[in-house]
Amino acid sequence: MTAARYVLTISAGTAESLTAYAQGLAAFLASNGPRAFGHTATLPGVAATLLNFRRCAPHRLALSAATLAEAAAKLAVFGEHTSNPKLLAPQGLYANVVDRSAFDGVEDQDLDYLLALAASARHDQLARLWSVGFPVDWRHVYPELATERPVYLPPPPLHRRRYWPGPRTEGPPERTTTAAPPQAVVPEQAQPARLLTELTTLPTPLRVGRICDYLQDHIARLLDYPQGELPHTDSGFFDLGMSSVHLAQLRQHVIADTGFEPAETSAFDHPTIAAFATHLAHELAGDNEAAPGPELPLLHALGQDDIDRLSPHELERALAEVLS
């Protein structure tokens, strides 16, 4: 039986970042059964992650592969010959820069053409079209990948720029002295205890909202959101632009700030802020149920501001607590 072949796509903000990204991904895929979070990467999982869960940047590279080893070999070739584009296309590597697509939205006949290319195994033509900016809806082209869960892959290098209010004046670097590490004022466990205490004193309906606020704040920092902007709680983590690395960092924040260690795949199993917050609220409540304590305040104990924050569903639950 012939192995299934898929188009793989990567992109970055600059040519240098694309080359570094390709080299890093080649090394990762060439390792003996790349593993992360307890799972072994497969070609369908890698294809689903790259095609359906990564945003497109201007500098693009597309290729087709039937195995992870073939994909790694092609990516390595790109890293070696990126300075000579004429050598790339004959080896099934299609690299272009797309600042703004010249194509309009996909029409029905365009979609039929893309599906016909996939059905006739003309994957290189699909790769070539995507590399020049044609809007390929990979979920329609490869519907079998819809059931694949995203896998960990090395993230693309960050493209950071410095912005100066005026021309920099050249001069000798200022001499600085290395300060001694600051002494910790608060014990290590004080922060988790403080957050857990805050959650414990909140009524059940407000716990999820408080955790949502916490997750929104940390995700906004991880993704460098402008000040005052927060991610939507109902958007998928990958739709927000997060990678597997971001999810691992978020998990570490949760562990550090609550003392609770969620499963490594919990963010994949609950893939939105709202769903993850509900999961964490349930797990944290379960951890604290064994400890006796005063009853939590009910709806009549909430202030007007707290009541205004309740969603219709949360308000219904709070009323049910009062009437029970």
Coordinates of C-alpha atoms in Angstrom, one line a residue:
M1 CA 0.0 0.0 0.0
T2 CA 1.4 3.4 -1.1
A3 CA 2.0 5.8 1.8
A4 CA -0.3 8.9 1.7
R5 CA 1.5 12.0 0.5
Y6 CA 0.7 15.5 1.8
V7 CA 1.8 19.0 1.1
L8 CA 3.7 20.6 4.0
T9 CA 3.9 24.4 4.3
I10 CA 6.0 26.7 6.5
S11 CA 6.3 30.5 6.4
A12 CA 8.2 33.3 8.3
G13 CA 8.5 37.0 8.4
T14 CA 12.0 37.1 6.7
A15 CA 14.1 35.0 4.4
E16 CA 16.6 34.4 7.2
S17 CA 13.8 33.3 9.6
L18 CA 12.4 30.9 7.0
T19 CA 15.8 29.3 6.4
A20 CA 16.3 28.9 10.2
Y21 CA 12.8 27.6 10.6
A22 CA 13.3 25.0 7.8
Q23 CA 16.7 23.9 9.3
G24 CA 15.2 23.5 12.8
L25 CA 12.2 21.6 11.6
A26 CA 14.4 19.3 9.4
A27 CA 16.5 18.4 12.5
F28 CA 13.4 17.8 14.5
L29 CA 11.7 15.5 11.9
A30 CA 15.0 13.7 11.2
S31 CA 15.3 12.6 14.9
N32 CA 14.4 9.0 15.6
G33 CA 10.6 9.3 16.2
P34 CA 10.3 12.9 17.3
R35 CA 8.3 13.0 20.5
A36 CA 6.7 15.7 22.6
F37 CA 4.2 15.7 25.4
G38 CA 4.3 11.9 25.4
H39 CA 3.2 11.5 21.8
T40 CA 5.2 10.5 18.7
A41 CA 4.8 12.8 15.7
T42 CA 3.3 11.3 12.5
L43 CA 3.2 12.7 9.0
P44 CA -0.6 13.2 9.1
G45 CA -0.3 15.0 12.5
V46 CA 2.6 17.2 11.2
A47 CA 0.6 18.0 8.0
A48 CA -2.5 18.9 10.0
T49 CA -0.5 21.1 12.3
L50 CA 1.3 23.0 9.6
L51 CA -1.7 23.3 7.2
N52 CA -4.6 23.9 9.6
F53 CA -3.1 25.5 12.7
R54 CA -0.3 27.8 11.5
R55 CA -0.8 31.3 10.1
C56 CA 0.8 32.4 6.8
A57 CA 3.7 34.9 6.8
P58 CA 5.1 36.6 3.6
H59 CA 8.1 34.3 3.1
R60 CA 6.6 30.9 2.1
L61 CA 8.0 27.4 1.5
A62 CA 5.9 24.4 0.3
L63 CA 6.8 20.8 -0.5
S64 CA 5.2 17.4 -0.6
A65 CA 6.3 14.3 1.3
A66 CA 5.1 10.8 2.0
T67 CA 7.3 10.2 5.1
L68 CA 8.8 12.3 7.8
A69 CA 12.2 11.3 6.6
E70 CA 11.5 12.7 3.1
A71 CA 10.1 15.9 4.6
A72 CA 13.3 16.3 6.7
A73 CA 15.5 15.7 3.7
K74 CA 13.8 18.3 1.6
L75 CA 13.8 20.9 4.3
A76 CA 17.6 20.2 4.8
V77 CA 18.1 20.7 1.1
F78 CA 16.3 24.1 1.3
G79 CA 18.5 25.1 4.1
E80 CA 21.6 24.3 2.1
H81 CA 20.5 25.9 -1.2
T82 CA 18.3 28.8 -0.2
S83 CA 20.8 31.2 -1.8
N84 CA 20.3 29.5 -5.2
P85 CA 16.5 29.4 -5.9
K86 CA 17.0 27.8 -9.3
L87 CA 18.0 24.5 -7.6
L88 CA 14.9 24.4 -5.4
A89 CA 11.9 23.8 -7.8
P90 CA 13.5 20.8 -9.5
Q91 CA 13.7 19.1 -6.1
G92 CA 10.1 19.8 -5.2
L93 CA 10.7 22.9 -3.1
Y94 CA 8.6 26.0 -3.9
A95 CA 9.7 29.2 -2.2
N96 CA 8.2 32.6 -2.8
V97 CA 7.4 35.9 -1.1
V98 CA 3.7 36.9 -0.9
D99 CA 3.2 40.3 0.7
R100 CA -0.3 40.5 -0.6
S101 CA -2.2 37.8 -2.6
A102 CA -3.2 38.8 -6.1
F103 CA -5.9 36.2 -6.0
D104 CA -9.5 36.8 -5.0
G105 CA -11.5 34.3 -2.9
V106 CA -11.8 30.7 -4.0
E107 CA -14.7 30.1 -6.4
D108 CA -16.6 26.8 -6.7
Q109 CA -14.7 25.9 -9.8
D110 CA -11.4 26.7 -8.1
L111 CA -12.2 24.4 -5.3
D112 CA -13.2 21.7 -7.7
Y113 CA -9.8 22.2 -9.4
L114 CA -8.0 21.9 -6.1
L115 CA -9.9 18.7 -5.2
A116 CA -9.1 17.3 -8.6
L117 CA -5.4 18.0 -8.0
A118 CA -5.5 16.2 -4.7
A119 CA -7.5 13.2 -6.1
S120 CA -4.9 12.8 -8.9
A121 CA -2.0 13.1 -6.4
R122 CA -0.7 16.2 -8.0
H123 CA 0.6 17.5 -4.6
D124 CA 3.5 19.4 -6.1
Q125 CA 1.0 21.6 -8.1
L126 CA -0.9 22.3 -4.9
A127 CA 2.3 23.2 -3.2
R128 CA 3.3 25.5 -6.0
L129 CA -0.1 27.3 -6.0
W130 CA 0.0 27.9 -2.2
S131 CA 3.6 29.3 -2.5
V132 CA 2.5 32.0 -4.9
G133 CA -0.4 33.1 -2.7
F134 CA -3.3 31.1 -4.1
P135 CA -5.9 30.7 -1.2
V136 CA -5.9 26.9 -0.7
D137 CA -8.4 25.6 1.9
W138 CA -6.5 22.6 3.1
R139 CA -9.4 21.4 5.2
H140 CA -11.3 20.7 2.0
V141 CA -8.3 19.4 0.1
Y142 CA -7.3 16.9 2.8
P143 CA -10.5 16.3 4.8
E144 CA -9.0 13.1 6.3
L145 CA -6.7 15.4 8.4
A146 CA -9.7 16.9 10.3
T147 CA -9.5 14.1 12.9
E148 CA -5.8 14.6 13.5
R149 CA -4.9 16.4 16.7
P150 CA -2.1 19.1 16.4
V151 CA 1.3 17.9 17.4
Y152 CA 4.2 19.8 18.9
L153 CA 6.6 21.2 16.3
P154 CA 9.4 23.7 16.8
P155 CA 7.9 27.2 16.4
P156 CA 9.2 29.6 13.7
P157 CA 11.9 32.1 14.9
L158 CA 10.5 35.3 16.2
H159 CA 11.1 38.3 13.9
R160 CA 11.8 41.2 16.3
R161 CA 12.4 44.8 15.2
R162 CA 13.8 47.7 17.1
Y163 CA 12.0 51.0 16.9
W164 CA 13.9 54.1 17.8
P165 CA 12.4 57.6 18.2
G166 CA 15.4 59.1 16.4
P167 CA 18.8 58.2 15.0
R168 CA 21.0 56.3 17.5
T169 CA 24.1 58.1 18.5
E170 CA 27.1 55.9 18.3
G171 CA 29.4 55.8 21.2
P172 CA 31.2 53.5 23.6
P173 CA 29.0 51.2 25.5
E174 CA 28.1 52.2 29.0
R175 CA 29.8 50.2 31.6
T176 CA 27.4 48.5 33.9
T177 CA 27.9 46.6 37.1
T178 CA 26.3 43.3 37.7
A179 CA 23.9 43.6 40.6
A180 CA 23.5 40.8 43.0
P181 CA 20.4 38.6 42.6
P182 CA 17.5 40.2 44.4
Q183 CA 16.5 38.5 47.6
A184 CA 13.1 36.9 47.5
V185 CA 10.7 38.9 49.7
V186 CA 7.8 36.4 49.4
P187 CA 8.2 32.7 49.9
E188 CA 7.9 30.5 46.8
Q189 CA 4.5 29.0 47.8
A190 CA 2.9 32.4 48.8
Q191 CA 1.7 33.2 45.3
P192 CA 0.0 29.9 44.6
A193 CA -1.6 30.0 48.1
R194 CA -2.8 33.6 47.4
L195 CA -4.5 32.7 44.1
L196 CA -6.0 29.5 45.6
T197 CA -7.3 31.5 48.5
E198 CA -8.9 34.0 46.2
L199 CA -10.6 31.3 44.1
T200 CA -11.8 29.5 47.3
T201 CA -13.5 32.6 48.5
L202 CA -15.3 33.2 45.3
P203 CA -18.8 31.7 44.6
T204 CA -18.8 28.8 42.2
P205 CA -20.1 30.9 39.2
L206 CA -17.3 33.5 39.6
R207 CA -14.4 31.0 39.8
V208 CA -14.5 30.2 36.1
G209 CA -14.7 34.0 35.3
R210 CA -11.7 34.7 37.5
I211 CA -9.7 31.9 35.9
C212 CA -10.7 33.2 32.5
D213 CA -9.3 36.6 33.4
Y214 CA -6.1 35.0 34.6
L215 CA -5.7 33.0 31.4
Q216 CA -6.5 35.9 29.1
D217 CA -3.9 38.1 30.9
H218 CA -1.2 35.5 30.5
I219 CA -2.0 34.6 26.9
A220 CA -2.0 38.3 26.0
R221 CA 1.5 38.6 27.4
L222 CA 2.7 35.4 25.7
L223 CA 1.4 36.7 22.3
D224 CA 2.5 40.3 22.8
Y225 CA -1.0 41.7 22.6
P226 CA -1.2 45.5 22.6
Q227 CA -1.9 47.0 26.0
G228 CA -5.6 46.8 26.8
E229 CA -6.4 44.0 24.3
L230 CA -7.3 40.5 25.4
P231 CA -7.9 37.3 23.5
H232 CA -11.4 36.0 23.0
T233 CA -12.4 33.3 25.4
D234 CA -14.3 31.2 22.8
S235 CA -11.5 31.2 20.2
G236 CA -9.3 28.1 19.8
F237 CA -5.8 28.4 21.2
F238 CA -4.3 27.8 17.7
D239 CA -6.8 30.3 16.2
L240 CA -5.4 32.9 18.5
G241 CA -1.9 32.2 17.1
M242 CA -0.6 30.1 19.9
S243 CA 1.8 27.2 19.3
S244 CA 2.5 24.1 21.3
V245 CA 5.3 25.9 23.0
H246 CA 3.0 28.7 24.1
L247 CA 0.6 26.0 25.6
A248 CA 3.5 24.5 27.5
Q249 CA 4.5 27.9 28.9
L250 CA 0.9 28.6 29.9
R251 CA 0.8 25.3 31.7
Q252 CA 3.9 26.2 33.6
H253 CA 2.3 29.5 34.7
V254 CA -0.7 27.6 36.0
I255 CA 1.5 25.3 38.0
A256 CA 3.5 28.2 39.4
D257 CA 0.5 30.3 40.3
T258 CA -1.9 27.6 41.6
G259 CA 0.3 24.7 42.8
F260 CA -1.9 22.5 40.6
E261 CA -0.3 20.5 37.8
P262 CA -2.8 20.0 34.9
A263 CA -2.2 17.1 32.5
E264 CA 0.2 17.9 29.6
T265 CA -2.6 17.4 27.1
S266 CA -5.3 19.3 29.0
A267 CA -5.0 22.4 26.9
F268 CA -5.5 20.2 23.8
D269 CA -8.5 18.4 25.3
H270 CA -10.0 21.8 26.3
P271 CA -8.9 24.0 23.4
T272 CA -10.4 27.4 24.3
I273 CA -9.9 29.8 27.2
A274 CA -13.4 29.2 28.4
A275 CA -13.2 25.4 28.2
F276 CA -9.8 25.3 29.9
A277 CA -10.9 27.7 32.6
T278 CA -13.9 25.5 33.3
H279 CA -11.7 22.5 33.5
L280 CA -9.2 24.1 35.8
A281 CA -12.0 25.4 38.1
H282 CA -13.4 21.9 38.3
E283 CA -10.0 20.3 39.0
L284 CA -9.1 23.0 41.6
A285 CA -12.4 22.6 43.4
G286 CA -11.8 18.8 43.5
D287 CA -8.4 19.4 45.1
N288 CA -9.9 21.6 47.8
E289 CA -13.1 19.7 48.5
A290 CA -11.4 17.4 51.0
A291 CA -10.4 20.4 53.2
P292 CA -13.3 21.5 55.4
G293 CA -14.0 25.2 55.5
P294 CA -16.8 27.7 55.7
E295 CA -19.6 27.6 53.1
L296 CA -19.0 29.7 50.0
P297 CA -21.1 32.8 49.7
L298 CA -24.2 32.5 47.5
L299 CA -25.9 34.9 45.1
H300 CA -27.3 37.2 47.9
A301 CA -23.7 37.8 49.1
L302 CA -22.5 39.1 45.8
G303 CA -22.0 42.8 45.1
Q304 CA -23.7 44.4 42.1
D305 CA -20.5 44.4 40.1
D306 CA -20.1 40.7 40.7
I307 CA -23.7 40.0 39.5
D308 CA -23.2 42.1 36.4
R309 CA -20.2 39.9 35.5
L310 CA -22.3 36.8 35.5
S311 CA -23.3 35.3 32.1
P312 CA -26.9 34.1 31.8
H313 CA -25.7 30.5 32.3
E314 CA -23.7 31.5 35.4
L315 CA -26.6 33.5 36.8
E316 CA -28.9 30.5 36.3
R317 CA -26.5 28.3 38.2
A318 CA -26.2 30.8 41.0
L319 CA -30.0 31.1 41.4
A320 CA -30.2 27.3 41.5
E321 CA -27.7 27.3 44.4
V322 CA -29.9 29.8 46.3
L323 CA -33.1 27.9 45.7
S324 CA -31.6 24.5 46.5

